[in-house]
Amino acid sequence: MNKITIAIDGFSSTGKSTVAKQLAKYLGYAYIDSGAMYRAVTWFAMKQNIINKEKFDVDSLVSHLDDIHISFIFNKEVGFAEVYLNDENIEKEIRTLEVSNFVSKVAEVSEVRKLLVKQQQKLGKGKGVVMDGRDIGTVVFPDAELKLFMTASAETRAERRFEELTEKGDTVSYDAVLKNVQERDYIDSHREDSPLIKADDAIEIDNSNLSLEEQFNLILELANNALEENA
Ligand code: DC
């Protein structure tokens, strides 16, 4: 069967994972959340006290990389693959604002990126995959048949993330979420190794004013076009 690779990049909280999950389900493809892998490494570093508000011991993290085993296991109940660190399900733990506050720092480390990119390329080897992240169309799968670059204003994204977090019972302020979104935008797009940039051949989608349904229909059309071109 004709299968393609779909790379979805963009700033944080642009709804990449929502549309990636919808698309993967519709096409019968695997969905891989590459951000969850950076979050898993961050969670590990937090647990080992390698990173905290006062310090980040990069050398220690690099020397512990062999102890980090990340896997995805499909959970029928939620309909997507959850992330495991050394056989422990950490899907919930990695979604907190605390992890979000440290993850961009961890994602700046070249050794971490090298390791995760290798694993991501292995996961997507057989095509039929939708992967979202920051460098999927530029570094992980530069030959992906369909590349999307999602954007939305920082305020729109902070509102979405704030609602998500408060629904889960996290007590956070909107201002703290907006600050986190803006800080991550800055670090993600200014880091030396694989900064967040739109691939030349990526299609930009600003979803500030699109409903989920409108966005999905638009992206499905693009996916069908890419499949036709690849046939
Ligand atoms: O998509 P997310 O918000 O869960 O990603 C968490 C962080 O991981 C994000 O701030 C940047 C980093 N990341 C990255 O550098 N490269 C990727 N392919 C995915 C995420």
PDB file of C-alpha atoms and ligand atoms in Angstrom:
ATOM      1  CA  MET A   1       0.000   0.000   0.000  1.00  0.00           C
ATOM      2  CA  ASN A   2       1.071   3.567  -0.726  1.00  0.00           C
ATOM      3  CA  LYS A   3       2.322   5.022   2.551  1.00  0.00           C
ATOM      4  CA  ILE A   4       3.900   8.383   3.228  1.00  0.00           C
ATOM      5  CA  THR A   5       5.661  10.168   6.072  1.00  0.00           C
ATOM      6  CA  ILE A   6       3.912  13.199   7.540  1.00  0.00           C
ATOM      7  CA  ALA A   7       5.995  15.703   9.503  1.00  0.00           C
ATOM      8  CA  ILE A   8       4.191  18.304  11.620  1.00  0.00           C
ATOM      9  CA  ASP A   9       6.315  21.046  13.166  1.00  0.00           C
ATOM     10  CA  GLY A  10       5.565  24.305  14.882  1.00  0.00           C
ATOM     11  CA  PHE A  11       5.667  26.302  18.090  1.00  0.00           C
ATOM     12  CA  SER A  12       4.388  24.859  21.370  1.00  0.00           C
ATOM     13  CA  SER A  13       0.638  24.534  21.870  1.00  0.00           C
ATOM     14  CA  THR A  14      -0.266  25.060  18.221  1.00  0.00           C
ATOM     15  CA  GLY A  15      -2.438  21.944  18.314  1.00  0.00           C
ATOM     16  CA  LYS A  16       0.101  19.807  16.457  1.00  0.00           C
ATOM     17  CA  SER A  17      -0.593  16.707  18.506  1.00  0.00           C
ATOM     18  CA  THR A  18      -4.374  17.024  18.214  1.00  0.00           C
ATOM     19  CA  VAL A  19      -4.304  17.113  14.437  1.00  0.00           C
ATOM     20  CA  ALA A  20      -1.484  14.548  14.227  1.00  0.00           C
ATOM     21  CA  LYS A  21      -3.529  12.081  16.291  1.00  0.00           C
ATOM     22  CA  GLN A  22      -6.669  12.704  14.200  1.00  0.00           C
ATOM     23  CA  LEU A  23      -4.750  12.245  10.972  1.00  0.00           C
ATOM     24  CA  ALA A  24      -2.940   9.085  12.144  1.00  0.00           C
ATOM     25  CA  LYS A  25      -6.220   7.547  13.249  1.00  0.00           C
ATOM     26  CA  TYR A  26      -7.931   8.406   9.975  1.00  0.00           C
ATOM     27  CA  LEU A  27      -5.113   7.041   7.808  1.00  0.00           C
ATOM     28  CA  GLY A  28      -4.319   4.059  10.059  1.00  0.00           C
ATOM     29  CA  TYR A  29      -0.804   5.419  10.603  1.00  0.00           C
ATOM     30  CA  ALA A  30       1.331   5.434  13.746  1.00  0.00           C
ATOM     31  CA  TYR A  31       1.413   8.716  15.649  1.00  0.00           C
ATOM     32  CA  ILE A  32       4.673   9.627  17.332  1.00  0.00           C
ATOM     33  CA  ASP A  33       4.934  12.551  19.697  1.00  0.00           C
ATOM     34  CA  SER A  34       8.617  13.495  19.534  1.00  0.00           C
ATOM     35  CA  GLY A  35       8.132  16.193  22.188  1.00  0.00           C
ATOM     36  CA  ALA A  36       7.147  13.437  24.626  1.00  0.00           C
ATOM     37  CA  MET A  37      10.624  11.970  24.155  1.00  0.00           C
ATOM     38  CA  TYR A  38      12.309  15.272  25.105  1.00  0.00           C
ATOM     39  CA  ARG A  39       9.883  15.519  28.023  1.00  0.00           C
ATOM     40  CA  ALA A  40      10.783  11.958  29.117  1.00  0.00           C
ATOM     41  CA  VAL A  41      14.493  12.839  29.195  1.00  0.00           C
ATOM     42  CA  THR A  42      13.593  15.987  31.163  1.00  0.00           C
ATOM     43  CA  TRP A  43      11.553  13.947  33.642  1.00  0.00           C
ATOM     44  CA  PHE A  44      14.518  11.611  34.097  1.00  0.00           C
ATOM     45  CA  ALA A  45      16.839  14.590  34.701  1.00  0.00           C
ATOM     46  CA  MET A  46      14.430  16.037  37.254  1.00  0.00           C
ATOM     47  CA  LYS A  47      14.121  12.714  39.125  1.00  0.00           C
ATOM     48  CA  GLN A  48      17.911  12.357  39.243  1.00  0.00           C
ATOM     49  CA  ASN A  49      18.254  15.939  40.430  1.00  0.00           C
ATOM     50  CA  ILE A  50      20.328  16.720  37.349  1.00  0.00           C
ATOM     51  CA  ILE A  51      18.118  19.700  36.594  1.00  0.00           C
ATOM     52  CA  ASN A  52      16.294  22.001  39.011  1.00  0.00           C
ATOM     53  CA  LYS A  53      15.647  25.718  39.410  1.00  0.00           C
ATOM     54  CA  GLU A  54      19.232  26.355  40.544  1.00  0.00           C
ATOM     55  CA  LYS A  55      21.284  24.180  38.211  1.00  0.00           C
ATOM     56  CA  PHE A  56      21.472  22.012  35.140  1.00  0.00           C
ATOM     57  CA  ASP A  57      24.361  19.525  35.137  1.00  0.00           C
ATOM     58  CA  VAL A  58      24.630  18.863  31.392  1.00  0.00           C
ATOM     59  CA  ASP A  59      27.670  16.566  31.735  1.00  0.00           C
ATOM     60  CA  SER A  60      25.833  14.382  34.209  1.00  0.00           C
ATOM     61  CA  LEU A  61      22.826  14.099  31.910  1.00  0.00           C
ATOM     62  CA  VAL A  62      25.039  13.166  28.967  1.00  0.00           C
ATOM     63  CA  SER A  63      26.794  10.494  31.048  1.00  0.00           C
ATOM     64  CA  HIS A  64      23.401   9.023  32.012  1.00  0.00           C
ATOM     65  CA  LEU A  65      21.936   8.844  28.503  1.00  0.00           C
ATOM     66  CA  ASP A  66      22.547   5.086  28.294  1.00  0.00           C
ATOM     67  CA  ASP A  67      20.210   4.618  31.284  1.00  0.00           C
ATOM     68  CA  ILE A  68      17.293   6.224  29.456  1.00  0.00           C
ATOM     69  CA  HIS A  69      15.028   3.848  27.543  1.00  0.00           C
ATOM     70  CA  ILE A  70      11.968   5.426  25.994  1.00  0.00           C
ATOM     71  CA  SER A  71       9.158   3.443  24.437  1.00  0.00           C
ATOM     72  CA  PHE A  72       5.622   4.038  23.210  1.00  0.00           C
ATOM     73  CA  ILE A  73       2.875   1.560  24.054  1.00  0.00           C
ATOM     74  CA  PHE A  74      -0.559   1.857  22.494  1.00  0.00           C
ATOM     75  CA  ASN A  75      -3.358   2.326  25.047  1.00  0.00           C
ATOM     76  CA  LYS A  76      -6.683   1.204  23.581  1.00  0.00           C
ATOM     77  CA  GLU A  77      -8.657   3.194  26.128  1.00  0.00           C
ATOM     78  CA  VAL A  78      -7.214   6.553  25.112  1.00  0.00           C
ATOM     79  CA  GLY A  79      -6.600   5.634  21.477  1.00  0.00           C
ATOM     80  CA  PHE A  80      -2.927   6.572  21.234  1.00  0.00           C
ATOM     81  CA  ALA A  81       0.509   5.372  22.289  1.00  0.00           C
ATOM     82  CA  GLU A  82       1.647   6.493  25.730  1.00  0.00           C
ATOM     83  CA  VAL A  83       5.231   7.189  26.637  1.00  0.00           C
ATOM     84  CA  TYR A  84       7.219   4.949  28.971  1.00  0.00           C
ATOM     85  CA  LEU A  85      10.554   5.634  30.600  1.00  0.00           C
ATOM     86  CA  ASN A  86      12.367   2.457  31.601  1.00  0.00           C
ATOM     87  CA  ASP A  87       9.032   0.567  31.649  1.00  0.00           C
ATOM     88  CA  GLU A  88       7.219   3.168  33.760  1.00  0.00           C
ATOM     89  CA  ASN A  89       4.224   4.923  32.218  1.00  0.00           C
ATOM     90  CA  ILE A  90       5.007   8.645  32.562  1.00  0.00           C
ATOM     91  CA  GLU A  91       2.399  10.012  30.151  1.00  0.00           C
ATOM     92  CA  LYS A  92       0.750  12.174  32.838  1.00  0.00           C
ATOM     93  CA  GLU A  93       3.913  13.208  34.643  1.00  0.00           C
ATOM     94  CA  ILE A  94       5.515  14.742  31.556  1.00  0.00           C
ATOM     95  CA  ARG A  95       2.604  17.101  30.815  1.00  0.00           C
ATOM     96  CA  THR A  96       3.015  19.376  33.839  1.00  0.00           C
ATOM     97  CA  LEU A  97       4.115  23.012  33.658  1.00  0.00           C
ATOM     98  CA  GLU A  98       7.183  22.068  35.710  1.00  0.00           C
ATOM     99  CA  VAL A  99       8.411  19.727  32.965  1.00  0.00           C
ATOM    100  CA  SER A 100       7.495  22.342  30.332  1.00  0.00           C
ATOM    101  CA  ASN A 101       9.647  24.864  32.170  1.00  0.00           C
ATOM    102  CA  PHE A 102      12.786  22.687  31.908  1.00  0.00           C
ATOM    103  CA  VAL A 103      12.287  20.835  28.634  1.00  0.00           C
ATOM    104  CA  SER A 104      13.618  23.478  26.242  1.00  0.00           C
ATOM    105  CA  LYS A 105      16.906  23.536  28.165  1.00  0.00           C
ATOM    106  CA  VAL A 106      17.228  19.763  27.869  1.00  0.00           C
ATOM    107  CA  ALA A 107      16.292  19.908  24.177  1.00  0.00           C
ATOM    108  CA  GLU A 108      19.226  22.277  23.572  1.00  0.00           C
ATOM    109  CA  VAL A 109      21.754  19.549  24.402  1.00  0.00           C
ATOM    110  CA  SER A 110      23.199  18.138  21.161  1.00  0.00           C
ATOM    111  CA  GLU A 111      23.882  14.684  22.612  1.00  0.00           C
ATOM    112  CA  VAL A 112      20.235  14.399  23.657  1.00  0.00           C
ATOM    113  CA  ARG A 113      19.070  15.481  20.206  1.00  0.00           C
ATOM    114  CA  LYS A 114      21.393  13.050  18.447  1.00  0.00           C
ATOM    115  CA  LEU A 115      20.095  10.134  20.490  1.00  0.00           C
ATOM    116  CA  LEU A 116      16.421  10.998  20.093  1.00  0.00           C
ATOM    117  CA  VAL A 117      16.661  11.800  16.376  1.00  0.00           C
ATOM    118  CA  LYS A 118      18.194   8.359  15.794  1.00  0.00           C
ATOM    119  CA  GLN A 119      15.345   6.701  17.689  1.00  0.00           C
ATOM    120  CA  GLN A 120      12.743   8.791  15.830  1.00  0.00           C
ATOM    121  CA  GLN A 121      14.204   7.834  12.446  1.00  0.00           C
ATOM    122  CA  LYS A 122      14.078   4.176  13.457  1.00  0.00           C
ATOM    123  CA  LEU A 123      10.437   4.487  14.545  1.00  0.00           C
ATOM    124  CA  GLY A 124       9.515   6.030  11.183  1.00  0.00           C
ATOM    125  CA  LYS A 125      11.565   3.719   8.983  1.00  0.00           C
ATOM    126  CA  GLY A 126       8.607   1.876   7.470  1.00  0.00           C
ATOM    127  CA  LYS A 127       6.705   5.113   6.599  1.00  0.00           C
ATOM    128  CA  GLY A 128       2.998   5.304   7.471  1.00  0.00           C
ATOM    129  CA  VAL A 129       3.844   7.623  10.323  1.00  0.00           C
ATOM    130  CA  VAL A 130       2.707  11.028  11.535  1.00  0.00           C
ATOM    131  CA  MET A 131       5.319  12.636  13.769  1.00  0.00           C
ATOM    132  CA  ASP A 132       5.065  16.038  15.394  1.00  0.00           C
ATOM    133  CA  GLY A 133       7.804  18.185  16.903  1.00  0.00           C
ATOM    134  CA  ARG A 134      10.146  21.033  16.037  1.00  0.00           C
ATOM    135  CA  ASP A 135      12.703  19.558  13.642  1.00  0.00           C
ATOM    136  CA  ILE A 136      10.799  16.696  12.028  1.00  0.00           C
ATOM    137  CA  GLY A 137      10.613  18.220   8.526  1.00  0.00           C
ATOM    138  CA  THR A 138      14.091  19.741   8.706  1.00  0.00           C
ATOM    139  CA  VAL A 139      16.247  17.130  10.465  1.00  0.00           C
ATOM    140  CA  VAL A 140      14.425  13.889  11.314  1.00  0.00           C
ATOM    141  CA  PHE A 141      12.602  13.310   8.007  1.00  0.00           C
ATOM    142  CA  PRO A 142      13.869  15.864   5.480  1.00  0.00           C
ATOM    143  CA  ASP A 143      12.364  13.677   2.724  1.00  0.00           C
ATOM    144  CA  ALA A 144       8.863  13.515   4.240  1.00  0.00           C
ATOM    145  CA  GLU A 145       6.209  13.620   1.515  1.00  0.00           C
ATOM    146  CA  LEU A 146       4.074  16.044   3.523  1.00  0.00           C
ATOM    147  CA  LYS A 147       5.429  18.723   5.845  1.00  0.00           C
ATOM    148  CA  LEU A 148       3.211  21.039   7.827  1.00  0.00           C
ATOM    149  CA  PHE A 149       4.260  24.033   9.896  1.00  0.00           C
ATOM    150  CA  MET A 150       1.628  25.072  12.430  1.00  0.00           C
ATOM    151  CA  THR A 151       1.389  28.564  13.876  1.00  0.00           C
ATOM    152  CA  ALA A 152      -1.004  30.603  16.044  1.00  0.00           C
ATOM    153  CA  SER A 153      -0.553  33.724  18.161  1.00  0.00           C
ATOM    154  CA  ALA A 154       1.169  33.261  21.541  1.00  0.00           C
ATOM    155  CA  GLU A 155      -1.969  34.479  23.341  1.00  0.00           C
ATOM    156  CA  THR A 156      -4.225  31.983  21.548  1.00  0.00           C
ATOM    157  CA  ARG A 157      -1.810  29.173  22.365  1.00  0.00           C
ATOM    158  CA  ALA A 158      -1.475  30.193  26.020  1.00  0.00           C
ATOM    159  CA  GLU A 159      -5.265  30.262  26.377  1.00  0.00           C
ATOM    160  CA  ARG A 160      -5.519  26.734  24.959  1.00  0.00           C
ATOM    161  CA  ARG A 161      -2.747  25.398  27.196  1.00  0.00           C
ATOM    162  CA  PHE A 162      -4.207  27.195  30.248  1.00  0.00           C
ATOM    163  CA  GLU A 163      -7.593  25.538  29.664  1.00  0.00           C
ATOM    164  CA  GLU A 164      -5.971  22.139  29.193  1.00  0.00           C
ATOM    165  CA  LEU A 165      -3.983  22.431  32.419  1.00  0.00           C
ATOM    166  CA  THR A 166      -6.845  23.780  34.554  1.00  0.00           C
ATOM    167  CA  GLU A 167      -9.165  21.045  33.222  1.00  0.00           C
ATOM    168  CA  LYS A 168      -6.632  18.519  34.469  1.00  0.00           C
ATOM    169  CA  GLY A 169      -6.728  20.172  37.894  1.00  0.00           C
ATOM    170  CA  ASP A 170      -3.364  22.000  37.706  1.00  0.00           C
ATOM    171  CA  THR A 171      -3.486  25.316  39.540  1.00  0.00           C
ATOM    172  CA  VAL A 172      -1.605  27.647  37.239  1.00  0.00           C
ATOM    173  CA  SER A 173      -2.088  31.259  36.238  1.00  0.00           C
ATOM    174  CA  TYR A 174      -2.689  32.337  32.639  1.00  0.00           C
ATOM    175  CA  ASP A 175       0.285  34.717  32.911  1.00  0.00           C
ATOM    176  CA  ALA A 176       2.619  31.887  33.944  1.00  0.00           C
ATOM    177  CA  VAL A 177       1.454  29.793  30.979  1.00  0.00           C
ATOM    178  CA  LEU A 178       1.877  32.716  28.545  1.00  0.00           C
ATOM    179  CA  LYS A 179       5.370  33.351  29.912  1.00  0.00           C
ATOM    180  CA  ASN A 180       6.264  29.668  29.455  1.00  0.00           C
ATOM    181  CA  VAL A 181       4.939  29.659  25.884  1.00  0.00           C
ATOM    182  CA  GLN A 182       6.933  32.814  25.005  1.00  0.00           C
ATOM    183  CA  GLU A 183      10.114  31.569  26.671  1.00  0.00           C
ATOM    184  CA  ARG A 184       9.917  28.210  24.909  1.00  0.00           C
ATOM    185  CA  ASP A 185       9.259  29.935  21.567  1.00  0.00           C
ATOM    186  CA  TYR A 186      12.425  31.941  22.085  1.00  0.00           C
ATOM    187  CA  ILE A 187      14.666  29.071  23.214  1.00  0.00           C
ATOM    188  CA  ASP A 188      13.275  26.617  20.626  1.00  0.00           C
ATOM    189  CA  SER A 189      13.859  29.000  17.740  1.00  0.00           C
ATOM    190  CA  HIS A 190      17.225  30.395  18.875  1.00  0.00           C
ATOM    191  CA  ARG A 191      19.082  27.241  19.940  1.00  0.00           C
ATOM    192  CA  GLU A 192      22.209  26.371  18.019  1.00  0.00           C
ATOM    193  CA  ASP A 193      21.373  22.745  17.244  1.00  0.00           C
ATOM    194  CA  SER A 194      18.294  22.237  15.037  1.00  0.00           C
ATOM    195  CA  PRO A 195      16.378  25.419  15.864  1.00  0.00           C
ATOM    196  CA  LEU A 196      12.680  25.518  15.110  1.00  0.00           C
ATOM    197  CA  ILE A 197      12.429  26.808  11.552  1.00  0.00           C
ATOM    198  CA  LYS A 198       9.977  26.159   8.786  1.00  0.00           C
ATOM    199  CA  ALA A 199      11.357  23.772   6.168  1.00  0.00           C
ATOM    200  CA  ASP A 200      11.398  25.384   2.698  1.00  0.00           C
ATOM    201  CA  ASP A 201       8.902  22.834   1.420  1.00  0.00           C
ATOM    202  CA  ALA A 202       6.592  22.911   4.463  1.00  0.00           C
ATOM    203  CA  ILE A 203       3.059  24.255   4.219  1.00  0.00           C
ATOM    204  CA  GLU A 204       2.318  26.866   6.876  1.00  0.00           C
ATOM    205  CA  ILE A 205      -1.045  26.700   8.635  1.00  0.00           C
ATOM    206  CA  ASP A 206      -2.103  29.472  11.014  1.00  0.00           C
ATOM    207  CA  ASN A 207      -4.935  28.000  13.034  1.00  0.00           C
ATOM    208  CA  SER A 208      -5.682  31.017  15.282  1.00  0.00           C
ATOM    209  CA  ASN A 209      -9.070  31.335  13.620  1.00  0.00           C
ATOM    210  CA  LEU A 210      -9.758  27.773  12.487  1.00  0.00           C
ATOM    211  CA  SER A 211     -12.095  25.351  14.241  1.00  0.00           C
ATOM    212  CA  LEU A 212     -10.753  21.841  14.844  1.00  0.00           C
ATOM    213  CA  GLU A 213     -13.018  20.547  12.102  1.00  0.00           C
ATOM    214  CA  GLU A 214     -11.917  23.171   9.580  1.00  0.00           C
ATOM    215  CA  GLN A 215      -8.289  22.468  10.397  1.00  0.00           C
ATOM    216  CA  PHE A 216      -8.712  18.711  10.069  1.00  0.00           C
ATOM    217  CA  ASN A 217     -10.511  18.977   6.732  1.00  0.00           C
ATOM    218  CA  LEU A 218      -7.801  21.247   5.365  1.00  0.00           C
ATOM    219  CA  ILE A 219      -5.017  18.937   6.484  1.00  0.00           C
ATOM    220  CA  LEU A 220      -6.785  15.820   5.264  1.00  0.00           C
ATOM    221  CA  GLU A 221      -7.024  17.368   1.814  1.00  0.00           C
ATOM    222  CA  LEU A 222      -3.285  18.084   1.873  1.00  0.00           C
ATOM    223  CA  ALA A 223      -2.584  14.511   2.993  1.00  0.00           C
ATOM    224  CA  ASN A 224      -4.761  13.077   0.221  1.00  0.00           C
ATOM    225  CA  ASN A 225      -2.965  15.259  -2.346  1.00  0.00           C
ATOM    226  CA  ALA A 226       0.418  14.066  -1.051  1.00  0.00           C
ATOM    227  CA  LEU A 227      -0.749  10.439  -1.213  1.00  0.00           C
ATOM    228  CA  GLU A 228      -1.917  10.923  -4.797  1.00  0.00           C
ATOM    229  CA  GLU A 229       1.380  12.511  -5.796  1.00  0.00           C
ATOM    230  CA  ASN A 230       3.249   9.609  -4.225  1.00  0.00           C
ATOM    231  CA  ALA A 231       1.128   6.901  -5.855  1.00  0.00           C
TER     232      ALA A 231
HETATM  233  O1   DC B   1       5.772  19.461  21.640  1.00  0.00           O
HETATM  234  P1   DC B   1       6.099  19.675  23.101  1.00  0.00           P
HETATM  235  O2   DC B   1       5.635  20.996  23.652  1.00  0.00           O
HETATM  236  O3   DC B   1       5.652  18.536  23.954  1.00  0.00           O
HETATM  237  O4   DC B   1       7.700  19.692  23.132  1.00  0.00           O
HETATM  238  C1   DC B   1       8.405  19.869  24.321  1.00  0.00           C
HETATM  239  C2   DC B   1       9.742  20.526  24.070  1.00  0.00           C
HETATM  240  O5   DC B   1      10.618  19.608  23.420  1.00  0.00           O
HETATM  241  C3   DC B   1       9.732  21.779  23.235  1.00  0.00           C
HETATM  242  O6   DC B   1       9.754  22.947  24.030  1.00  0.00           O
HETATM  243  C4   DC B   1      10.976  21.684  22.391  1.00  0.00           C
HETATM  244  C5   DC B   1      11.404  20.270  22.437  1.00  0.00           C
HETATM  245  N1   DC B   1      11.285  19.539  21.174  1.00  0.00           N
HETATM  246  C6   DC B   1      12.326  19.618  20.294  1.00  0.00           C
HETATM  247  O7   DC B   1      13.293  20.327  20.552  1.00  0.00           O
HETATM  248  N2   DC B   1      12.305  18.893  19.147  1.00  0.00           N
HETATM  249  C7   DC B   1      11.257  18.115  18.851  1.00  0.00           C
HETATM  250  N3   DC B   1      11.261  17.403  17.715  1.00  0.00           N
HETATM  251  C8   DC B   1      10.149  18.057  19.730  1.00  0.00           C
HETATM  252  C9   DC B   1      10.187  18.797  20.886  1.00  0.00           C
END
